[in-house]
Amino acid sequence: MQTHTVTTPFGRRSMTLGMIASQVTAQTAPEGATVHKWHVFRDIKEARMALGATDRALAILDALLSFHPETAFYGDSALIVWPSNEQLIGRANGMSPATLRRHLANLVDCGLVVRRDSPNGKRYARKGQGGEIEQAYGFDLSPIVARAVEFKELAEAVRAEKKAYKVVKERLTICRRDIAKMIETGIEEGVPGNWGTVHVEYQAIISRLPRTAPRQVLEEVAAELDDLWTQIRDVLESFVKSQNLNANESQTERHIQNSNTESKTESERGLGIKREASGSAGETDNLRSLPKRELPLGIVLDACPNLLWLVKDGGGIRNWRDFLATTDLARPVLGISPSAWEDAKVAMGEQQAAITLAAIYQRTDQIKSPGGYLRNLTERAKEGKFSTWPMIMALLRAKLDAAKAVGAGVTEAEGELGAAQRLDRTQKRLEVSDNLRKSIDKWDHKA
């Protein structure tokens, strides 16, 4: 049996109050307590960060536990092991002596083991006549029993925190995906709203996310995104309910705006989505006479074919998302500053600003300062005096006139039939209806 409990370290190592506290804790194991050493070691690994233990220190603790022959530890049993440094290095994957000493100190500081140093600093056990250990010097593993309940609670808390972190990360990912796609849907389906402003608000929220963020920060950002998600969804649902959907494709129009400017849902006011200039109460008489719907993408592309030059790999523009991405490429080509572009999207809406940019790009040889021109149109949009319809109508009129001039000026060598076919193909590609042609003629006369 042991005759004396050593409390001070050998050599130059100083004594600390933390060591005394660890030794006191090691002696307070519940009477009759029994633990499975590897189960407790698993809890210690889970709670490693909370305990302040290093991964190398846990490798050494694993080796120390393996030197004790019993799997079950009892509160009233001798739990001291006395392996040499060479033996520990062999079971700790061959780490260097200096590394071993440093991480042994870490185990002691964390209160996972207690030093029981001999008078000369060596580790050994003195046995009696019957082979019973009378005194042992080495590392006391009593904290494994005394703090087993604490280790288990810490491990459960760490596991709960990891689960909560994973849940909020999943919630954040789904919310970001939903918001991005709902904004895209609102733009492509022509839902009335200043979607540029909404997108700027969304970007402002997610820009606060650092590369590695604690769960509390993620919870705050997720809560803001949830609120934005709810408002966008309410706007989309209100728009869907306000439409009389028709299954007949020939009668379906995807870009209808409600011309009743006084009817605004609460969700639209809460989100800050405002109707475009073409539908506001402060429109001029000319703007009031324009169609109360969005410009179809096909007509915009026919009026602004130069934009297709920027499409990579010769691909086309199949939807509004492709159109918006292509106008983002055109902006630096025109020398328009990011601030001017952002102001235009806020004032006009992202889709209307993109159409305006495409029209400017089509007339780049006629506009000396695209940036200044866009800022001027932005100011007009803020006053409710701007619409993209006249710009597109003017470009279509110019294209039709050019096509007719080409058809009239074809030489006899080329043949009148070939010219007629080219003119016919051009007019079919434009797909201009009688009403649209009348609108073009009307705006042409007004200009």
Coordinates of C-alpha atoms in Angstrom, one line a residue:
M1 CA 0.0 0.0 0.0
Q2 CA 1.1 3.6 -0.5
T3 CA 2.7 5.3 2.4
H4 CA 2.8 8.9 1.1
T5 CA 1.1 10.9 -1.5
V6 CA 3.6 13.1 -3.5
T7 CA 2.2 16.5 -4.4
T8 CA 5.2 18.4 -5.7
P9 CA 7.0 17.9 -9.0
F10 CA 10.6 16.8 -9.3
G11 CA 13.5 19.1 -10.3
R12 CA 13.0 22.6 -11.6
R13 CA 9.3 22.2 -12.4
S14 CA 7.3 24.6 -10.2
M15 CA 4.2 23.8 -8.2
T16 CA 1.0 25.6 -9.2
L17 CA -2.4 25.9 -7.6
G18 CA -3.9 24.1 -10.6
M19 CA -1.8 21.1 -9.8
I20 CA -3.1 21.1 -6.2
A21 CA -6.7 21.5 -7.5
S22 CA -6.2 18.5 -9.8
Q23 CA -4.8 16.4 -7.0
V24 CA -7.7 17.3 -4.7
T25 CA -10.2 16.4 -7.4
A26 CA -8.4 13.1 -8.0
Q27 CA -9.0 12.2 -4.4
T28 CA -12.7 12.9 -4.5
A29 CA -13.9 10.0 -6.6
P30 CA -17.3 8.7 -5.5
E31 CA -17.1 5.6 -3.3
G32 CA -17.7 2.5 -5.3
A33 CA -17.4 4.4 -8.6
T34 CA -16.6 2.2 -11.6
V35 CA -15.9 3.4 -15.1
H36 CA -14.8 1.9 -18.4
K37 CA -11.5 3.7 -19.2
W38 CA -12.0 3.6 -23.0
H39 CA -15.5 5.0 -22.7
V40 CA -14.2 7.9 -20.6
F41 CA -11.3 8.4 -23.0
R42 CA -13.9 8.7 -25.9
D43 CA -15.7 11.5 -23.9
I44 CA -12.3 13.2 -23.3
K45 CA -11.6 13.2 -27.1
E46 CA -15.0 14.7 -27.8
A47 CA -14.4 17.4 -25.2
R48 CA -10.8 18.0 -26.1
M49 CA -11.2 21.6 -27.1
A50 CA -13.2 22.5 -24.0
L51 CA -10.6 20.9 -21.8
G52 CA -7.7 22.5 -23.6
A53 CA -6.0 19.2 -24.4
T54 CA -3.9 18.9 -27.6
D55 CA -4.2 16.0 -30.0
R56 CA -0.7 14.8 -29.2
A57 CA -1.5 15.0 -25.5
L58 CA -4.5 12.6 -26.1
A59 CA -2.1 10.2 -28.0
I60 CA 0.0 10.1 -24.8
L61 CA -3.0 9.6 -22.6
D62 CA -4.1 6.8 -24.8
A63 CA -0.6 5.2 -24.3
L64 CA -0.8 5.8 -20.5
L65 CA -4.2 4.0 -20.3
S66 CA -2.8 1.1 -22.2
F67 CA -0.1 0.6 -19.6
H68 CA -2.8 -0.2 -16.9
P69 CA -3.9 -3.8 -17.3
E70 CA -7.5 -3.3 -16.2
T71 CA -10.3 -2.0 -18.4
A72 CA -12.5 -1.1 -15.5
F73 CA -11.2 1.6 -13.2
Y74 CA -12.5 1.7 -9.6
G75 CA -12.5 4.7 -7.3
D76 CA -10.6 3.0 -4.5
S77 CA -8.0 1.2 -6.6
A78 CA -4.4 2.1 -7.4
L79 CA -4.3 3.8 -10.8
I80 CA -0.7 4.8 -11.1
V81 CA 1.4 3.7 -14.1
W82 CA 5.1 4.2 -14.4
P83 CA 6.3 3.7 -18.0
S84 CA 9.6 5.2 -19.1
N85 CA 9.9 7.9 -21.7
E86 CA 11.2 5.3 -24.2
Q87 CA 8.2 3.1 -23.6
L88 CA 5.8 6.0 -24.0
I89 CA 7.5 7.1 -27.2
G90 CA 7.1 3.6 -28.6
R91 CA 3.3 3.6 -27.9
A92 CA 2.8 7.2 -28.9
N93 CA 3.9 6.7 -32.5
G94 CA 7.5 7.6 -32.0
M95 CA 7.2 11.3 -31.1
S96 CA 10.4 13.1 -30.1
P97 CA 11.4 13.3 -26.4
A98 CA 10.9 17.1 -26.4
T99 CA 7.4 16.8 -27.8
L100 CA 6.6 14.0 -25.3
R101 CA 7.6 16.3 -22.4
R102 CA 5.7 19.2 -23.7
H103 CA 2.4 17.3 -24.1
L104 CA 2.8 15.4 -20.8
A105 CA 2.8 18.9 -19.2
N106 CA -0.4 19.6 -21.1
L107 CA -2.1 16.6 -19.7
V108 CA -1.1 17.7 -16.2
D109 CA -2.3 21.3 -16.8
C110 CA -5.6 20.0 -18.0
G111 CA -6.0 17.8 -14.9
L112 CA -6.3 14.6 -16.9
V113 CA -3.4 13.0 -15.0
V114 CA -1.5 13.8 -11.8
R115 CA 2.3 13.5 -11.4
R116 CA 3.6 11.3 -8.6
D117 CA 7.3 12.0 -8.8
S118 CA 9.9 9.9 -7.0
P119 CA 12.7 11.5 -5.0
N120 CA 15.1 11.1 -8.0
G121 CA 12.5 11.8 -10.7
K122 CA 12.5 8.2 -11.9
R123 CA 9.2 6.2 -12.4
Y124 CA 9.0 2.9 -10.6
A125 CA 7.0 0.9 -8.1
R126 CA 8.2 -0.7 -4.8
K127 CA 6.6 -4.0 -4.0
G128 CA 6.3 -5.9 -0.7
Q129 CA 7.1 -9.5 0.1
G130 CA 3.8 -10.8 -1.3
G131 CA 4.3 -8.9 -4.6
E132 CA 1.8 -6.2 -3.6
I133 CA 2.7 -2.7 -4.7
E134 CA 3.6 -0.6 -1.6
Q135 CA 4.6 2.6 -3.3
A136 CA 4.4 3.7 -7.0
Y137 CA 5.9 6.8 -8.7
G138 CA 4.7 7.9 -12.1
F139 CA 1.4 9.2 -13.5
D140 CA -1.8 8.9 -11.5
L141 CA -4.9 8.2 -13.6
S142 CA -7.4 8.8 -10.8
P143 CA -8.9 11.9 -12.6
I144 CA -10.3 9.4 -15.2
V145 CA -12.6 8.1 -12.4
A146 CA -13.1 11.3 -10.4
R147 CA -14.1 13.4 -13.4
A148 CA -15.8 10.8 -15.5
V149 CA -19.3 12.4 -15.1
E150 CA -17.8 15.9 -15.9
F151 CA -16.2 14.5 -19.1
K152 CA -19.4 12.9 -20.2
E153 CA -21.4 16.2 -19.7
L154 CA -18.8 18.2 -21.6
A155 CA -18.8 15.6 -24.4
E156 CA -22.6 15.8 -24.6
A157 CA -22.5 19.6 -24.7
V158 CA -19.8 19.5 -27.5
R159 CA -21.9 17.1 -29.5
A160 CA -25.0 19.3 -29.0
E161 CA -23.1 22.3 -30.2
K162 CA -21.8 20.5 -33.2
K163 CA -25.3 19.4 -34.1
A164 CA -26.6 23.0 -33.7
Y165 CA -23.8 24.3 -35.8
K166 CA -24.6 21.8 -38.5
V167 CA -28.3 22.6 -38.4
V168 CA -27.8 26.3 -38.8
K169 CA -25.3 25.8 -41.6
E170 CA -27.9 23.7 -43.5
R171 CA -30.6 26.3 -42.7
L172 CA -28.3 29.0 -44.0
T173 CA -27.4 27.1 -47.2
I174 CA -31.1 26.3 -48.1
C175 CA -32.2 29.9 -47.3
R176 CA -29.5 31.4 -49.5
R177 CA -30.4 29.0 -52.3
D178 CA -34.1 29.8 -52.0
I179 CA -33.6 33.6 -52.0
A180 CA -31.3 33.6 -55.0
K181 CA -33.7 31.5 -57.0
M182 CA -36.8 33.4 -55.9
I183 CA -35.1 36.7 -57.0
E184 CA -34.2 35.0 -60.3
T185 CA -37.8 33.8 -60.7
G186 CA -39.2 37.3 -59.9
I187 CA -37.0 38.8 -62.6
E188 CA -37.6 36.1 -65.3
E189 CA -41.4 35.9 -64.7
G190 CA -41.8 39.7 -64.7
V191 CA -43.1 40.1 -61.1
P192 CA -43.5 43.8 -60.4
G193 CA -40.7 44.9 -58.1
N194 CA -37.4 46.6 -57.7
W195 CA -35.5 43.3 -57.6
G196 CA -32.1 45.1 -57.9
T197 CA -32.7 46.6 -54.5
V198 CA -33.7 43.3 -53.1
H199 CA -30.6 41.7 -54.4
V200 CA -28.4 44.4 -53.0
E201 CA -30.1 43.9 -49.6
Y202 CA -29.4 40.1 -49.8
Q203 CA -25.8 40.7 -50.7
A204 CA -25.4 43.1 -47.8
I205 CA -26.6 40.4 -45.4
I206 CA -24.4 37.6 -46.6
S207 CA -21.4 39.9 -46.9
R208 CA -21.2 39.9 -43.1
L209 CA -20.5 36.2 -43.1
P210 CA -16.7 35.6 -42.3
R211 CA -14.9 32.6 -43.7
T212 CA -15.1 30.9 -40.3
A213 CA -18.0 32.1 -38.2
P214 CA -19.2 31.0 -34.7
R215 CA -22.7 29.6 -34.5
Q216 CA -24.1 32.7 -32.9
V217 CA -23.1 34.8 -35.9
L218 CA -24.6 32.2 -38.2
E219 CA -27.8 32.3 -36.2
E220 CA -28.1 36.1 -36.5
V221 CA -27.5 36.1 -40.3
A222 CA -29.9 33.1 -40.8
A223 CA -32.6 35.0 -38.9
E224 CA -32.2 38.1 -41.2
L225 CA -32.3 35.8 -44.3
D226 CA -35.4 34.1 -43.0
D227 CA -37.1 37.4 -42.7
L228 CA -36.1 38.4 -46.3
W229 CA -37.1 34.9 -47.5
T230 CA -40.6 35.3 -46.0
Q231 CA -41.1 38.8 -47.6
I232 CA -40.0 37.7 -51.1
R233 CA -42.1 34.6 -50.9
D234 CA -45.2 36.7 -49.9
V235 CA -44.6 39.0 -52.9
L236 CA -44.3 36.0 -55.3
E237 CA -47.4 34.3 -53.8
S238 CA -49.4 37.6 -54.0
F239 CA -48.5 37.9 -57.7
V240 CA -49.4 34.4 -58.5
K241 CA -52.8 34.8 -56.8
S242 CA -53.5 38.0 -58.6
Q243 CA -53.0 36.4 -62.0
N244 CA -55.7 34.5 -64.0
L245 CA -53.6 31.6 -65.1
N246 CA -54.6 30.0 -68.5
A247 CA -53.4 26.6 -69.6
N248 CA -53.6 27.6 -73.2
E249 CA -50.0 28.5 -74.3
S250 CA -51.2 30.8 -77.1
Q251 CA -53.0 33.0 -74.6
T252 CA -50.5 32.9 -71.8
E253 CA -48.4 36.0 -71.2
R254 CA -45.6 35.7 -68.7
H255 CA -44.7 39.3 -68.1
I256 CA -47.9 41.0 -67.1
Q257 CA -47.9 43.9 -64.6
N258 CA -50.9 45.0 -62.6
S259 CA -51.8 48.4 -64.0
N260 CA -53.7 49.3 -60.7
T261 CA -50.9 51.3 -59.1
E262 CA -52.8 52.0 -55.9
S263 CA -53.1 48.3 -55.1
K264 CA -50.0 47.2 -53.1
T265 CA -49.8 44.3 -50.8
E266 CA -48.4 44.6 -47.3
S267 CA -45.5 42.3 -48.1
E268 CA -44.5 44.6 -51.0
R269 CA -44.4 47.6 -48.7
G270 CA -42.5 45.7 -46.0
L271 CA -39.9 44.5 -48.5
G272 CA -39.4 47.9 -50.1
I273 CA -40.3 46.6 -53.6
K274 CA -41.6 49.5 -55.7
R275 CA -43.3 49.4 -59.0
E276 CA -41.2 50.4 -62.0
A277 CA -41.5 53.8 -63.6
S278 CA -43.8 52.5 -66.4
G279 CA -46.5 51.8 -63.8
S280 CA -46.1 54.6 -61.2
A281 CA -48.7 57.3 -60.5
G282 CA -46.3 60.1 -61.5
E283 CA -45.9 59.0 -65.1
T284 CA -46.0 61.5 -67.9
D285 CA -48.7 61.2 -70.6
N286 CA -46.3 59.5 -73.0
L287 CA -45.4 56.9 -70.4
R288 CA -49.1 56.2 -69.6
S289 CA -49.7 55.3 -73.3
L290 CA -47.1 52.5 -73.2
P291 CA -48.1 48.8 -72.8
K292 CA -48.5 47.9 -69.1
R293 CA -46.2 44.8 -69.4
E294 CA -42.6 43.9 -69.5
L295 CA -40.7 43.8 -72.8
P296 CA -40.4 40.2 -74.0
L297 CA -36.8 39.0 -74.1
G298 CA -37.1 38.0 -77.8
I299 CA -37.9 41.6 -78.8
V300 CA -35.1 43.0 -76.7
L301 CA -32.6 40.7 -78.3
D302 CA -33.8 41.5 -81.8
A303 CA -33.4 45.2 -81.0
C304 CA -30.0 44.7 -79.4
P305 CA -28.2 41.9 -81.3
N306 CA -24.7 43.3 -80.6
L307 CA -25.0 42.0 -77.1
L308 CA -24.7 38.5 -78.5
W309 CA -21.1 39.3 -79.4
L310 CA -20.2 39.1 -75.7
V311 CA -21.6 35.6 -75.2
K312 CA -18.8 33.1 -74.5
D313 CA -18.2 30.1 -76.8
G314 CA -20.8 31.3 -79.3
G315 CA -23.7 30.4 -77.0
G316 CA -27.0 32.2 -77.0
I317 CA -29.1 34.1 -74.5
R318 CA -31.9 31.7 -73.5
N319 CA -33.5 33.5 -70.6
W320 CA -33.4 36.6 -68.5
R321 CA -30.7 35.1 -66.3
D322 CA -28.3 34.8 -69.3
F323 CA -29.3 38.3 -70.4
L324 CA -28.4 39.8 -67.0
A325 CA -25.1 37.9 -66.9
T326 CA -24.2 39.2 -70.4
T327 CA -25.0 42.8 -69.5
D328 CA -22.6 42.5 -66.6
L329 CA -19.9 41.8 -69.2
A330 CA -21.0 44.8 -71.3
R331 CA -20.8 47.3 -68.4
P332 CA -16.9 47.4 -68.1
V333 CA -16.6 47.4 -71.9
L334 CA -18.7 50.6 -72.0
G335 CA -16.6 52.1 -69.3
I336 CA -19.6 52.5 -66.9
S337 CA -18.5 52.7 -63.3
P338 CA -19.8 50.1 -60.7
S339 CA -21.5 52.9 -58.8
A340 CA -23.4 54.2 -61.8
W341 CA -24.5 50.7 -62.6
E342 CA -25.6 50.1 -59.0
D343 CA -27.6 53.3 -59.0
A344 CA -29.3 52.4 -62.2
K345 CA -30.3 49.0 -60.9
V346 CA -31.7 50.5 -57.7
A347 CA -33.7 53.2 -59.6
M348 CA -35.0 51.1 -62.5
G349 CA -34.9 47.6 -61.3
E350 CA -32.2 45.0 -62.3
Q351 CA -34.0 43.8 -65.5
Q352 CA -34.9 47.3 -66.8
A353 CA -31.4 48.6 -66.1
A354 CA -30.0 45.6 -68.1
I355 CA -32.3 46.4 -71.0
T356 CA -31.1 50.0 -70.9
L357 CA -27.5 48.9 -70.9
A358 CA -28.1 46.6 -73.8
A359 CA -29.7 49.5 -75.8
I360 CA -26.7 51.7 -74.9
Y361 CA -24.3 49.0 -76.0
Q362 CA -26.2 48.7 -79.3
R363 CA -25.7 52.5 -79.9
T364 CA -22.2 52.7 -78.6
D365 CA -21.0 54.3 -81.8
Q366 CA -23.5 57.2 -81.3
I367 CA -23.1 57.8 -77.5
K368 CA -19.8 59.5 -76.5
S369 CA -20.2 59.0 -72.7
P370 CA -22.2 55.8 -71.9
G371 CA -21.7 56.4 -68.1
G372 CA -23.0 59.9 -68.2
Y373 CA -25.9 58.9 -70.4
L374 CA -26.8 56.1 -68.0
R375 CA -26.7 58.5 -65.0
N376 CA -29.0 60.9 -66.9
L377 CA -31.5 58.1 -67.5
T378 CA -31.2 57.0 -63.9
E379 CA -32.2 60.4 -62.7
R380 CA -35.2 60.4 -65.1
A381 CA -36.2 57.0 -63.7
K382 CA -36.1 58.3 -60.2
E383 CA -38.6 61.0 -61.2
G384 CA -40.8 58.4 -62.9
K385 CA -40.1 59.8 -66.4
F386 CA -38.3 56.9 -68.0
S387 CA -39.3 53.7 -69.7
T388 CA -37.3 51.2 -71.8
W389 CA -40.1 50.8 -74.4
P390 CA -39.2 54.0 -76.5
M391 CA -35.5 53.0 -76.6
I392 CA -36.3 49.5 -77.9
M393 CA -39.0 50.7 -80.3
A394 CA -36.5 53.2 -81.8
L395 CA -33.9 50.4 -82.3
L396 CA -36.5 48.1 -83.9
R397 CA -37.6 51.0 -86.2
A398 CA -34.0 51.6 -87.2
K399 CA -33.4 47.9 -87.9
L400 CA -36.6 47.6 -90.0
D401 CA -35.6 50.7 -92.0
A402 CA -32.1 49.3 -92.5
A403 CA -33.5 45.9 -93.7
K404 CA -35.8 47.7 -96.2
A405 CA -32.9 49.8 -97.5
V406 CA -30.8 46.7 -97.9
G407 CA -33.6 45.0 -99.8
A408 CA -34.1 48.0 -102.1
G409 CA -30.4 48.5 -102.8
V410 CA -29.6 44.9 -103.9
T411 CA -28.0 44.7 -107.3
E412 CA -29.5 42.7 -110.1
A413 CA -26.5 40.3 -110.0
E414 CA -27.5 39.2 -106.5
G415 CA -31.1 38.7 -107.7
E416 CA -34.3 40.1 -106.4
L417 CA -35.4 36.7 -105.1
G418 CA -32.4 36.4 -102.7
A419 CA -33.0 40.0 -101.4
A420 CA -36.7 39.3 -100.8
Q421 CA -35.9 36.1 -98.9
R422 CA -33.4 37.9 -96.7
L423 CA -35.8 40.7 -96.0
D424 CA -38.6 38.2 -95.3
R425 CA -36.3 36.3 -92.8
T426 CA -35.4 39.6 -91.1
Q427 CA -39.0 40.6 -90.7
K428 CA -40.0 37.1 -89.4
R429 CA -37.2 37.1 -86.9
L430 CA -38.4 40.4 -85.5
E431 CA -41.9 39.0 -85.1
V432 CA -43.5 42.4 -84.9
S433 CA -47.3 42.4 -84.5
D434 CA -49.6 45.0 -86.0
N435 CA -50.1 46.6 -82.6
L436 CA -46.4 46.7 -81.9
R437 CA -45.8 48.2 -85.4
K438 CA -48.4 50.9 -84.6
S439 CA -46.6 51.6 -81.3
I440 CA -43.3 51.9 -83.2
D441 CA -44.9 54.3 -85.7
K442 CA -46.5 56.3 -82.9
W443 CA -43.2 56.8 -81.1
D444 CA -41.4 57.4 -84.3
H445 CA -43.8 60.3 -85.1
K446 CA -43.5 61.7 -81.5
A447 CA -39.6 61.6 -81.7

